[in-house]
Coordinates of N, CA and C in Angstrom, one line a residue:
M1 N -127.0 -147.6 11.9 CA -127.3 -148.9 12.6 C -127.1 -150.1 11.6
D2 N -126.4 -151.1 12.1 CA -126.1 -152.3 11.4 C -127.2 -153.3 11.6
V3 N -127.8 -153.8 10.4 CA -128.9 -154.7 10.5 C -128.6 -156.0 9.7
D4 N -128.8 -157.1 10.4 CA -128.7 -158.4 9.7 C -130.1 -158.9 9.2
S5 N -130.1 -159.2 8.0 CA -131.4 -159.7 7.4 C -131.4 -161.2 7.3
T6 N -132.3 -161.9 7.8 CA -132.4 -163.3 7.7 C -133.8 -163.7 7.1
R7 N -133.8 -164.8 6.4 CA -135.0 -165.3 5.7 C -135.6 -166.5 6.4
V8 N -136.8 -166.4 6.7 CA -137.5 -167.5 7.4 C -138.2 -168.4 6.3
G9 N -138.9 -169.4 6.8 CA -139.4 -170.4 5.9 C -140.4 -169.9 4.9
D10 N -141.2 -168.9 5.2 CA -142.2 -168.5 4.3 C -141.7 -167.4 3.3
G11 N -140.5 -167.2 3.3 CA -139.9 -166.2 2.4 C -139.9 -164.8 2.9
Q12 N -140.3 -164.5 4.1 CA -140.3 -163.1 4.7 C -138.9 -162.9 5.3
L13 N -138.6 -161.6 5.2 CA -137.3 -161.1 5.8 C -137.6 -160.6 7.2
T14 N -136.7 -160.9 8.1 CA -136.8 -160.3 9.5 C -135.5 -159.6 9.8
A15 N -135.6 -158.4 10.4 CA -134.4 -157.6 10.7 C -133.9 -157.8 12.1
R16 N -132.6 -157.9 12.3 CA -132.0 -158.1 13.6 C -130.9 -157.0 13.8
Y17 N -130.9 -156.3 14.9 CA -129.9 -155.3 15.1 C -128.6 -155.9 15.5
R18 N -127.5 -155.3 14.9 CA -126.1 -155.7 15.2 C -125.3 -154.5 15.7
P19 N -124.9 -154.5 16.9 CA -124.2 -153.3 17.4 C -122.9 -153.1 16.7
P20 N -122.4 -151.9 16.6 CA -121.1 -151.6 16.0 C -119.9 -152.4 16.6
F21 N -118.9 -152.6 15.9 CA -117.8 -153.4 16.4 C -117.0 -152.7 17.5
S22 N -117.0 -151.4 17.4 CA -116.2 -150.6 18.5 C -116.9 -150.7 19.8
L23 N -118.3 -150.7 19.8 CA -119.0 -150.8 21.1 C -118.8 -152.2 21.7
V24 N -118.8 -153.2 20.8 CA -118.6 -154.5 21.3 C -117.2 -154.7 22.0
C25 N -116.2 -154.1 21.4 CA -114.8 -154.2 21.9 C -114.7 -153.5 23.3
V26 N -115.3 -152.2 23.3 CA -115.3 -151.5 24.6 C -116.0 -152.3 25.7
F27 N -117.2 -152.8 25.4 CA -117.9 -153.6 26.4 C -117.1 -154.8 26.9
Q28 N -116.5 -155.5 25.9 CA -115.7 -156.7 26.3 C -114.5 -156.3 27.1
M29 N -113.9 -155.2 26.8 CA -112.7 -154.8 27.6 C -113.1 -154.4 29.0
S30 N -114.2 -153.7 29.1 CA -114.6 -153.2 30.5 C -115.0 -154.4 31.3
T31 N -115.7 -155.4 30.7 CA -116.1 -156.5 31.5 C -115.0 -157.4 31.9
S32 N -114.0 -157.5 30.9 CA -112.8 -158.3 31.2 C -112.0 -157.7 32.3
Q33 N -111.9 -156.3 32.4 CA -111.1 -155.6 33.4 C -111.8 -155.8 34.8
D34 N -113.1 -155.7 34.8 CA -113.8 -155.8 36.0 C -113.7 -157.2 36.6
T35 N -113.7 -158.2 35.8 CA -113.6 -159.6 36.3 C -112.3 -160.2 36.3
N36 N -111.3 -159.5 35.8 CA -109.9 -160.0 35.7 C -109.3 -160.0 37.1
P37 N -109.0 -161.1 37.7 CA -108.4 -161.1 39.0 C -107.0 -160.6 39.0
T38 N -106.3 -160.7 37.9 CA -104.9 -160.1 37.9 C -104.8 -158.6 38.1
V39 N -105.8 -157.9 37.5 CA -105.8 -156.4 37.7 C -106.2 -156.1 39.2
E40 N -107.1 -156.8 39.7 CA -107.5 -156.6 41.1 C -106.3 -156.9 42.1
N41 N -105.6 -157.9 41.8 CA -104.4 -158.3 42.6 C -103.3 -157.2 42.5
A42 N -103.1 -156.7 41.3 CA -102.1 -155.6 41.1 C -102.5 -154.3 41.8
K43 N -103.8 -154.0 41.8 CA -104.3 -152.8 42.6 C -104.0 -153.0 44.1
A44 N -104.4 -154.2 44.5 CA -104.2 -154.4 46.0 C -102.7 -154.4 46.4
T45 N -101.9 -154.9 45.5 CA -100.4 -154.9 45.8 C -99.9 -153.4 45.8
I46 N -100.3 -152.6 44.9 CA -99.9 -151.2 44.9 C -100.4 -150.5 46.1
N47 N -101.6 -150.7 46.5 CA -102.2 -150.0 47.7 C -101.4 -150.5 48.9
N48 N -101.1 -151.8 49.1 CA -100.3 -152.2 50.2 C -98.9 -151.6 50.2
A49 N -98.3 -151.5 49.1 CA -97.0 -150.9 49.0 C -97.0 -149.5 49.4
A50 N -98.0 -148.8 49.0 CA -98.1 -147.3 49.3 C -98.3 -147.2 50.9
E51 N -99.2 -148.0 51.4 CA -99.4 -147.9 52.9 C -98.1 -148.3 53.7
Q52 N -97.4 -149.3 53.2 CA -96.1 -149.6 53.9 C -95.1 -148.5 53.7
L53 N -95.1 -147.8 52.6 CA -94.1 -146.7 52.4 C -94.5 -145.6 53.3
K54 N -95.8 -145.3 53.5 CA -96.2 -144.2 54.4 C -95.8 -144.5 55.8
A55 N -95.9 -145.8 56.2 CA -95.6 -146.2 57.6 C -94.2 -146.4 57.9
H56 N -93.3 -146.2 56.9 CA -91.9 -146.4 57.1 C -91.3 -145.3 58.0
P57 N -90.4 -145.7 58.9 CA -89.9 -144.6 59.8 C -89.2 -143.5 59.1
A58 N -88.4 -143.8 58.1 CA -87.7 -142.8 57.4 C -88.7 -141.8 56.7
V59 N -89.8 -142.3 56.1 CA -90.7 -141.4 55.5 C -91.4 -140.5 56.5
K60 N -91.8 -141.1 57.7 CA -92.4 -140.3 58.7 C -91.4 -139.2 59.2
Q61 N -90.2 -139.6 59.4 CA -89.2 -138.6 59.9 C -89.0 -137.5 58.9
A62 N -89.0 -137.8 57.6 CA -88.9 -136.8 56.5 C -90.1 -135.9 56.5
Q63 N -91.3 -136.5 56.7 CA -92.5 -135.7 56.8 C -92.5 -134.7 58.0
D64 N -92.0 -135.2 59.1 CA -92.0 -134.4 60.3 C -91.0 -133.2 60.1
R65 N -89.9 -133.5 59.5 CA -88.9 -132.4 59.3 C -89.5 -131.4 58.3
F66 N -90.1 -131.9 57.3 CA -90.7 -131.0 56.3 C -91.8 -130.1 57.0
N67 N -92.6 -130.7 57.8 CA -93.6 -129.9 58.5 C -92.9 -128.8 59.5
D68 N -91.8 -129.2 60.1 CA -91.1 -128.3 61.0 C -90.6 -127.1 60.2
Y69 N -90.0 -127.4 59.0 CA -89.4 -126.4 58.2 C -90.5 -125.4 57.7
M70 N -91.7 -126.0 57.4 CA -92.8 -125.2 56.9 C -93.3 -124.3 58.0
V71 N -93.3 -124.8 59.2 CA -93.8 -124.0 60.4 C -92.8 -122.8 60.6
Q72 N -91.5 -123.1 60.6 CA -90.5 -122.1 60.8 C -90.5 -121.1 59.7
L73 N -90.7 -121.5 58.4 CA -90.8 -120.6 57.3 C -92.0 -119.7 57.4
D74 N -93.1 -120.3 57.8 CA -94.3 -119.5 58.0 C -94.2 -118.5 59.1
K75 N -93.5 -118.8 60.2 CA -93.3 -117.9 61.3 C -92.4 -116.8 60.9
E76 N -91.3 -117.1 60.1 CA -90.4 -116.1 59.6 C -91.1 -115.1 58.6
L77 N -91.9 -115.7 57.7 CA -92.6 -114.8 56.8 C -93.7 -113.9 57.4
S78 N -94.2 -114.4 58.6 CA -95.3 -113.6 59.2 C -94.7 -112.3 59.8
R79 N -93.4 -112.1 59.8 CA -92.9 -110.8 60.3 C -93.1 -109.7 59.3
Y80 N -93.4 -110.0 58.0 CA -93.5 -109.0 57.0 C -95.0 -108.7 56.6
P81 N -95.5 -107.5 56.9 CA -96.9 -107.2 56.6 C -97.3 -107.4 55.1
I82 N -96.4 -107.1 54.2 CA -96.7 -107.3 52.8 C -97.1 -108.7 52.5
I83 N -96.3 -109.6 53.0 CA -96.5 -111.1 52.7 C -97.8 -111.5 53.4
N84 N -98.1 -111.0 54.6 CA -99.4 -111.3 55.2 C -100.6 -110.8 54.4
Q85 N -100.5 -109.6 53.8 CA -101.5 -109.1 53.0 C -101.7 -109.9 51.7
L86 N -100.6 -110.3 51.1 CA -100.7 -111.2 49.9 C -101.4 -112.5 50.3
E87 N -101.1 -113.0 51.5 CA -101.8 -114.3 51.9 C -103.3 -114.1 52.0
E88 N -103.7 -113.0 52.6 CA -105.1 -112.7 52.7 C -105.8 -112.5 51.4
K89 N -105.2 -111.9 50.5 CA -105.8 -111.6 49.2 C -105.9 -112.9 48.3
T90 N -104.8 -113.7 48.3 CA -104.8 -114.8 47.4 C -105.2 -116.1 48.1
N91 N -105.4 -116.2 49.4 CA -105.8 -117.4 50.1 C -104.7 -118.5 49.9
I92 N -103.5 -118.1 49.6 CA -102.4 -119.1 49.5 C -101.5 -119.0 50.7
P93 N -101.2 -120.1 51.4 CA -100.4 -120.1 52.5 C -99.0 -119.4 52.2
K94 N -98.5 -118.7 53.1 CA -97.2 -117.9 52.9 C -96.1 -118.9 52.5
A95 N -96.0 -120.0 53.2 CA -94.8 -120.9 53.0 C -94.9 -121.5 51.6
Y96 N -96.1 -122.0 51.2 CA -96.2 -122.6 49.9 C -96.0 -121.5 48.8
G97 N -96.5 -120.3 49.0 CA -96.3 -119.3 48.0 C -94.8 -118.9 47.9
A98 N -94.1 -118.9 49.0 CA -92.7 -118.6 48.9 C -91.9 -119.7 48.2
I99 N -92.3 -120.9 48.5 CA -91.6 -122.0 47.8 C -91.9 -122.0 46.3
A100 N -93.1 -121.7 45.9 CA -93.5 -121.7 44.5 C -92.8 -120.5 43.8
A101 N -92.7 -119.4 44.5 CA -92.0 -118.2 43.9 C -90.5 -118.6 43.7
A102 N -89.9 -119.2 44.7 CA -88.5 -119.5 44.7 C -88.2 -120.5 43.5
F103 N -89.1 -121.5 43.4 CA -88.9 -122.5 42.3 C -89.1 -121.8 40.9
T104 N -90.0 -120.9 40.8 CA -90.1 -120.2 39.5 C -88.9 -119.4 39.2
F105 N -88.4 -118.7 40.2 CA -87.2 -117.9 39.9 C -86.0 -118.8 39.6
V106 N -85.9 -119.9 40.3 CA -84.8 -120.8 40.0 C -84.8 -121.3 38.5
C107 N -86.0 -121.6 38.1 CA -86.2 -122.0 36.7 C -85.9 -120.9 35.7
L108 N -86.3 -119.7 36.0 CA -86.0 -118.6 35.1 C -84.5 -118.2 35.1
I109 N -83.8 -118.5 36.2 CA -82.4 -118.1 36.3 C -81.6 -118.9 35.2
F110 N -82.0 -120.1 34.9 CA -81.3 -120.9 33.9 C -81.7 -120.6 32.5
V111 N -82.6 -119.6 32.3 CA -82.9 -119.2 30.9 C -82.0 -118.0 30.6
N112 N -81.2 -118.1 29.6 CA -80.2 -117.1 29.3 C -80.7 -115.7 29.2
A113 N -81.8 -115.6 28.4 CA -82.4 -114.3 28.2 C -83.0 -113.6 29.4
L114 N -83.3 -114.4 30.4 CA -84.0 -113.8 31.6 C -83.0 -113.9 32.9
A115 N -81.9 -114.4 32.7 CA -81.0 -114.6 33.9 C -80.6 -113.3 34.5
L116 N -80.2 -112.3 33.7 CA -79.8 -111.0 34.2 C -80.9 -110.3 34.9
P117 N -82.0 -110.0 34.3 CA -83.1 -109.3 35.0 C -83.6 -110.0 36.2
V118 N -83.8 -111.3 36.1 CA -84.3 -112.0 37.3 C -83.3 -112.0 38.5
S119 N -82.0 -112.1 38.2 CA -81.0 -112.1 39.2 C -81.0 -110.7 39.9
N120 N -81.0 -109.6 39.0 CA -81.0 -108.3 39.6 C -82.3 -108.0 40.4
T121 N -83.4 -108.5 39.9 CA -84.7 -108.3 40.7 C -84.6 -109.0 42.1
I122 N -84.0 -110.2 42.1 CA -83.9 -110.8 43.4 C -82.9 -110.0 44.3
G123 N -81.9 -109.5 43.7 CA -80.9 -108.7 44.4 C -81.3 -107.3 44.8
W124 N -82.4 -106.8 44.3 CA -82.8 -105.5 44.6 C -84.2 -105.4 45.3
A125 N -85.2 -106.1 44.9 CA -86.5 -105.9 45.4 C -86.7 -106.1 46.9
F126 N -86.4 -107.3 47.4 CA -86.5 -107.6 48.8 C -85.5 -106.8 49.7
P127 N -84.3 -106.7 49.3 CA -83.3 -105.8 50.1 C -83.8 -104.4 50.2
A128 N -84.4 -103.8 49.1 CA -84.8 -102.4 49.2 C -85.9 -102.3 50.3
Y129 N -86.8 -103.2 50.4 CA -87.8 -103.1 51.4 C -87.2 -103.3 52.8
L130 N -86.2 -104.2 53.0 CA -85.6 -104.4 54.3 C -84.7 -103.2 54.6
S131 N -84.1 -102.6 53.6 CA -83.3 -101.4 53.9 C -84.2 -100.3 54.4
F132 N -85.4 -100.1 53.8 CA -86.3 -99.1 54.3 C -86.7 -99.4 55.8
R133 N -86.9 -100.6 56.1 CA -87.2 -101.0 57.5 C -86.0 -100.7 58.4
A134 N -84.8 -100.9 57.9 CA -83.6 -100.6 58.7 C -83.5 -99.1 59.0
L135 N -83.8 -98.3 58.0 CA -83.7 -96.8 58.2 C -84.7 -96.4 59.2
E136 N -85.9 -97.0 59.2 CA -87.0 -96.6 60.1 C -86.8 -97.1 61.6
S137 N -85.9 -98.1 61.7 CA -85.7 -98.7 63.1 C -84.8 -97.9 63.9
P138 N -85.0 -97.9 65.2 CA -84.1 -97.0 66.1 C -82.7 -97.6 66.2
G139 N -82.5 -98.9 66.1 CA -81.1 -99.4 66.3 C -80.3 -99.2 65.1
H140 N -79.0 -99.6 65.2 CA -78.0 -99.4 64.1 C -77.4 -100.8 63.7
D141 N -77.8 -101.9 64.3 CA -77.2 -103.2 63.9 C -77.5 -103.5 62.5
D142 N -78.8 -103.3 62.1 CA -79.1 -103.7 60.7 C -78.6 -102.7 59.7
D143 N -78.1 -101.5 60.1 CA -77.5 -100.6 59.2 C -76.2 -101.2 58.6
V144 N -75.4 -101.9 59.5 CA -74.2 -102.5 59.0 C -74.6 -103.6 57.9
Q145 N -75.6 -104.4 58.2 CA -76.1 -105.4 57.3 C -76.3 -104.9 55.9
W146 N -77.1 -103.8 55.9 CA -77.6 -103.4 54.5 C -76.6 -102.4 53.9
L147 N -75.9 -101.7 54.6 CA -74.8 -100.9 53.9 C -73.8 -101.8 53.3
T148 N -73.4 -102.8 54.0 CA -72.5 -103.8 53.4 C -73.1 -104.5 52.2
Y149 N -74.3 -104.8 52.3 CA -75.0 -105.5 51.2 C -75.0 -104.7 50.0
W150 N -75.3 -103.4 50.1 CA -75.4 -102.6 48.9 C -74.0 -102.4 48.3
V151 N -73.0 -102.3 49.1 CA -71.6 -102.2 48.6 C -71.3 -103.4 47.8
V152 N -71.6 -104.6 48.3 CA -71.2 -105.8 47.6 C -72.1 -106.0 46.3
F153 N -73.3 -105.7 46.4 CA -74.2 -105.8 45.3 C -73.8 -104.8 44.2
G154 N -73.5 -103.6 44.6 CA -73.0 -102.6 43.6 C -71.7 -103.0 43.0
F155 N -70.8 -103.6 43.7 CA -69.6 -104.1 43.1 C -69.9 -105.2 42.0
L156 N -70.8 -106.1 42.3 CA -71.1 -107.1 41.3 C -71.8 -106.5 40.1
T157 N -72.6 -105.5 40.3 CA -73.3 -104.8 39.2 C -72.2 -104.1 38.3
W158 N -71.3 -103.5 39.0 CA -70.2 -102.8 38.3 C -69.4 -103.8 37.4
V159 N -69.1 -105.0 38.0 CA -68.3 -106.0 37.2 C -69.1 -106.4 36.0
E160 N -70.4 -106.6 36.2 CA -71.3 -107.0 35.1 C -71.3 -106.0 34.0
S161 N -71.2 -104.7 34.4 CA -71.3 -103.6 33.4 C -70.1 -103.5 32.5
I162 N -68.9 -104.0 33.0 CA -67.7 -103.8 32.2 C -67.1 -105.1 31.7
A163 N -67.5 -106.2 32.3 CA -66.8 -107.5 31.9 C -67.8 -108.7 32.0
L164 N -69.0 -108.5 31.6 CA -70.0 -109.6 31.7 C -69.6 -110.7 30.7
R165 N -69.2 -110.4 29.5 CA -68.9 -111.5 28.5 C -67.8 -112.3 29.0
P166 N -66.6 -111.7 29.4 CA -65.6 -112.6 29.9 C -66.0 -113.4 31.1
V167 N -66.8 -112.9 32.0 CA -67.2 -113.6 33.2 C -68.0 -114.8 32.8
L168 N -69.0 -114.6 31.9 CA -69.8 -115.7 31.4 C -69.0 -116.7 30.6
Y169 N -68.0 -116.3 29.9 CA -67.2 -117.2 29.2 C -66.4 -118.2 30.1
Y170 N -65.8 -117.6 31.2 CA -65.0 -118.5 32.1 C -65.9 -119.1 33.2
L171 N -67.1 -118.5 33.4 CA -68.0 -119.0 34.5 C -69.4 -119.0 33.9
P172 N -69.8 -120.1 33.2 CA -71.1 -120.1 32.6 C -72.2 -120.0 33.6
Y173 N -72.1 -120.6 34.8 CA -73.1 -120.5 35.8 C -73.0 -119.4 36.7
Y174 N -72.6 -118.2 36.2 CA -72.3 -117.0 37.0 C -73.6 -116.6 37.7
F175 N -74.7 -116.5 36.9 CA -75.9 -115.9 37.4 C -76.6 -116.8 38.5
P176 N -76.6 -118.1 38.4 CA -77.1 -118.9 39.5 C -76.2 -118.8 40.7
L177 N -74.9 -118.8 40.5 CA -74.0 -118.6 41.7 C -74.1 -117.2 42.3
K178 N -74.3 -116.2 41.5 CA -74.5 -114.9 42.0 C -75.7 -114.8 42.8
T179 N -76.8 -115.4 42.3 CA -78.1 -115.3 43.0 C -78.0 -116.0 44.3
A180 N -77.4 -117.2 44.3 CA -77.2 -117.9 45.6 C -76.4 -117.0 46.6
F181 N -75.3 -116.4 46.1 CA -74.5 -115.6 47.0 C -75.3 -114.3 47.5
V182 N -76.1 -113.7 46.6 CA -76.9 -112.6 47.0 C -77.9 -113.0 48.0
L183 N -78.6 -114.1 47.8 CA -79.5 -114.6 48.8 C -78.9 -114.8 50.2
W184 N -77.7 -115.4 50.2 CA -76.9 -115.6 51.4 C -76.6 -114.3 52.1
L185 N -76.3 -113.3 51.3 CA -76.0 -111.9 51.9 C -77.3 -111.3 52.5
Q186 N -78.4 -111.5 51.9 CA -79.6 -110.7 52.3 C -80.6 -111.3 53.2
L187 N -80.6 -112.7 53.2 CA -81.7 -113.3 54.0 C -81.5 -113.1 55.5
P188 N -82.5 -112.8 56.3 CA -82.4 -112.6 57.7 C -81.9 -113.8 58.5
A189 N -82.2 -115.0 57.9 CA -81.7 -116.2 58.6 C -80.2 -116.4 58.5
T190 N -79.6 -115.8 57.5 CA -78.1 -116.0 57.3 C -77.3 -114.7 57.6
R191 N -77.9 -113.6 57.2 CA -77.2 -112.3 57.4 C -75.8 -112.4 57.0
G192 N -75.6 -112.9 55.7 CA -74.3 -113.0 55.2 C -73.5 -111.7 55.0
A193 N -74.3 -110.6 54.8 CA -73.6 -109.3 54.6 C -72.8 -108.9 55.9
Q194 N -73.3 -109.2 57.1 CA -72.6 -108.9 58.3 C -71.3 -109.7 58.4
T195 N -71.5 -111.0 58.0 CA -70.3 -111.9 58.1 C -69.3 -111.4 57.1
F196 N -69.7 -111.1 55.9 CA -68.8 -110.6 54.8 C -68.1 -109.3 55.3
Y197 N -68.8 -108.4 56.0 CA -68.3 -107.2 56.5 C -67.1 -107.4 57.5
H198 N -67.4 -108.3 58.5 CA -66.4 -108.5 59.5 C -65.2 -109.4 59.0
A199 N -65.5 -110.3 58.0 CA -64.5 -111.2 57.6 C -63.6 -110.6 56.4
V200 N -64.2 -109.8 55.6 CA -63.5 -109.4 54.4 C -63.5 -107.8 54.3
Y201 N -64.6 -107.2 54.2 CA -64.7 -105.8 53.9 C -64.0 -104.9 54.9
R202 N -64.2 -105.1 56.2 CA -63.6 -104.3 57.2 C -62.1 -104.5 57.3
P203 N -61.6 -105.7 57.4 CA -60.1 -105.9 57.4 C -59.4 -105.3 56.2
V204 N -60.0 -105.4 55.0 CA -59.3 -104.8 53.8 C -59.3 -103.3 53.9
L205 N -60.4 -102.7 54.3 CA -60.4 -101.2 54.4 C -59.5 -100.7 55.5
L206 N -59.5 -101.4 56.7 CA -58.6 -101.0 57.7 C -57.1 -101.1 57.3
N207 N -56.8 -102.2 56.6 CA -55.5 -102.3 56.1 C -55.1 -101.2 55.1
L208 N -56.0 -100.8 54.2 CA -55.7 -99.7 53.3 C -55.6 -98.4 54.1
R209 N -56.4 -98.2 55.1 CA -56.4 -97.0 55.8 C -55.1 -96.9 56.6
G210 N -54.6 -98.0 57.2 CA -53.4 -98.1 57.9 C -52.2 -97.7 57.0
R211 N -52.2 -98.3 55.8 CA -51.1 -98.0 54.9 C -51.1 -96.5 54.5
R212 N -52.3 -95.9 54.3 CA -52.4 -94.5 53.9 C -51.9 -93.6 55.1
A213 N -52.3 -94.0 56.3 CA -51.9 -93.2 57.5 C -50.4 -93.3 57.6
T214 N -49.8 -94.4 57.4 CA -48.3 -94.6 57.5 C -47.6 -93.7 56.4
Y215 N -48.2 -93.7 55.2 CA -47.7 -92.9 54.1 C -47.8 -91.4 54.3
N216 N -48.8 -91.0 55.0 CA -49.1 -89.5 55.2 C -48.6 -89.1 56.5
S217 N -48.0 -89.9 57.4 CA -47.5 -89.5 58.7 C -46.3 -88.6 58.6
P218 N -46.1 -87.7 59.5 CA -45.0 -86.7 59.5 C -43.7 -87.5 59.6
P219 N -42.6 -86.9 59.1 CA -41.3 -87.6 59.3 C -40.9 -87.7 60.7
S220 N -40.3 -88.9 61.0 CA -39.9 -89.2 62.4 C -38.6 -88.4 62.7
T221 N -38.3 -88.2 64.0 CA -37.2 -87.4 64.4 C -36.3 -88.3 65.3
I222 N -35.0 -88.1 65.2 CA -34.0 -88.9 66.0 C -33.1 -87.9 66.7
P223 N -33.0 -88.0 68.0 CA -32.1 -87.0 68.8 C -30.7 -87.2 68.4
V224 N -30.1 -86.2 68.0 CA -28.6 -86.2 67.6 C -28.0 -85.0 68.4
D225 N -27.0 -85.4 69.3 CA -26.3 -84.4 70.1 C -27.3 -83.6 71.0
G226 N -28.3 -84.3 71.5 CA -29.3 -83.6 72.3 C -30.3 -82.8 71.6
H227 N -30.3 -82.8 70.3 CA -31.3 -82.0 69.5 C -32.0 -82.9 68.6
D228 N -33.3 -82.6 68.4 CA -34.1 -83.4 67.5 C -34.0 -82.8 66.1
K229 N -33.6 -83.6 65.2 CA -33.5 -83.2 63.8 C -34.4 -84.1 62.9
S230 N -35.1 -83.4 62.1 CA -36.0 -84.2 61.2 C -35.2 -84.8 60.1
L231 N -35.7 -86.1 59.7 CA -35.0 -86.8 58.6 C -35.5 -86.3 57.3

């Protein structure tokens, strides 16, 4: 405690308390902020700007689109019992959990040490579950989707096993590009594997099979003098 000593007329000392300098400064700053009209005007201006921004038509339209996307994503994720069980256990909405997981994986993809295992996990885990569902379903449409997917994914894995260093040298962002391509192949909303099958995989194999059939066909015959003779 700081004490000021003062001497009165009869020679006696009287003590008077003096608060610390830091407390005085804090008290003065708090009182000046409370009574400063400039601070109050700045707060009011910020609040008005925030309200105007929320009321802007473009912001409202963006919010409506975001809500529509979230509803569609939640509806799509509700088709999978595992995701519904995770939502019940964690009390986290499916859509927000999916966005958080996607953001985490995207961040990990750009870490060199984790790019390969994260990319392969994305390419294997969810398709393995959907392939099991395709095997258990009575139809055969989804079989084309997942058989084609595993052929393409196996080809990419084979390329990585023999030429990963040259690929990364000439294509530094190979793993982010591969992950985006794999997601396009596997997601039910895009079903890129079916598109890849009909646009690339099937025409190439049919062409190779046609050439092989032509190469292995029996020799043609031409009638000469009323008789067929083999060439």
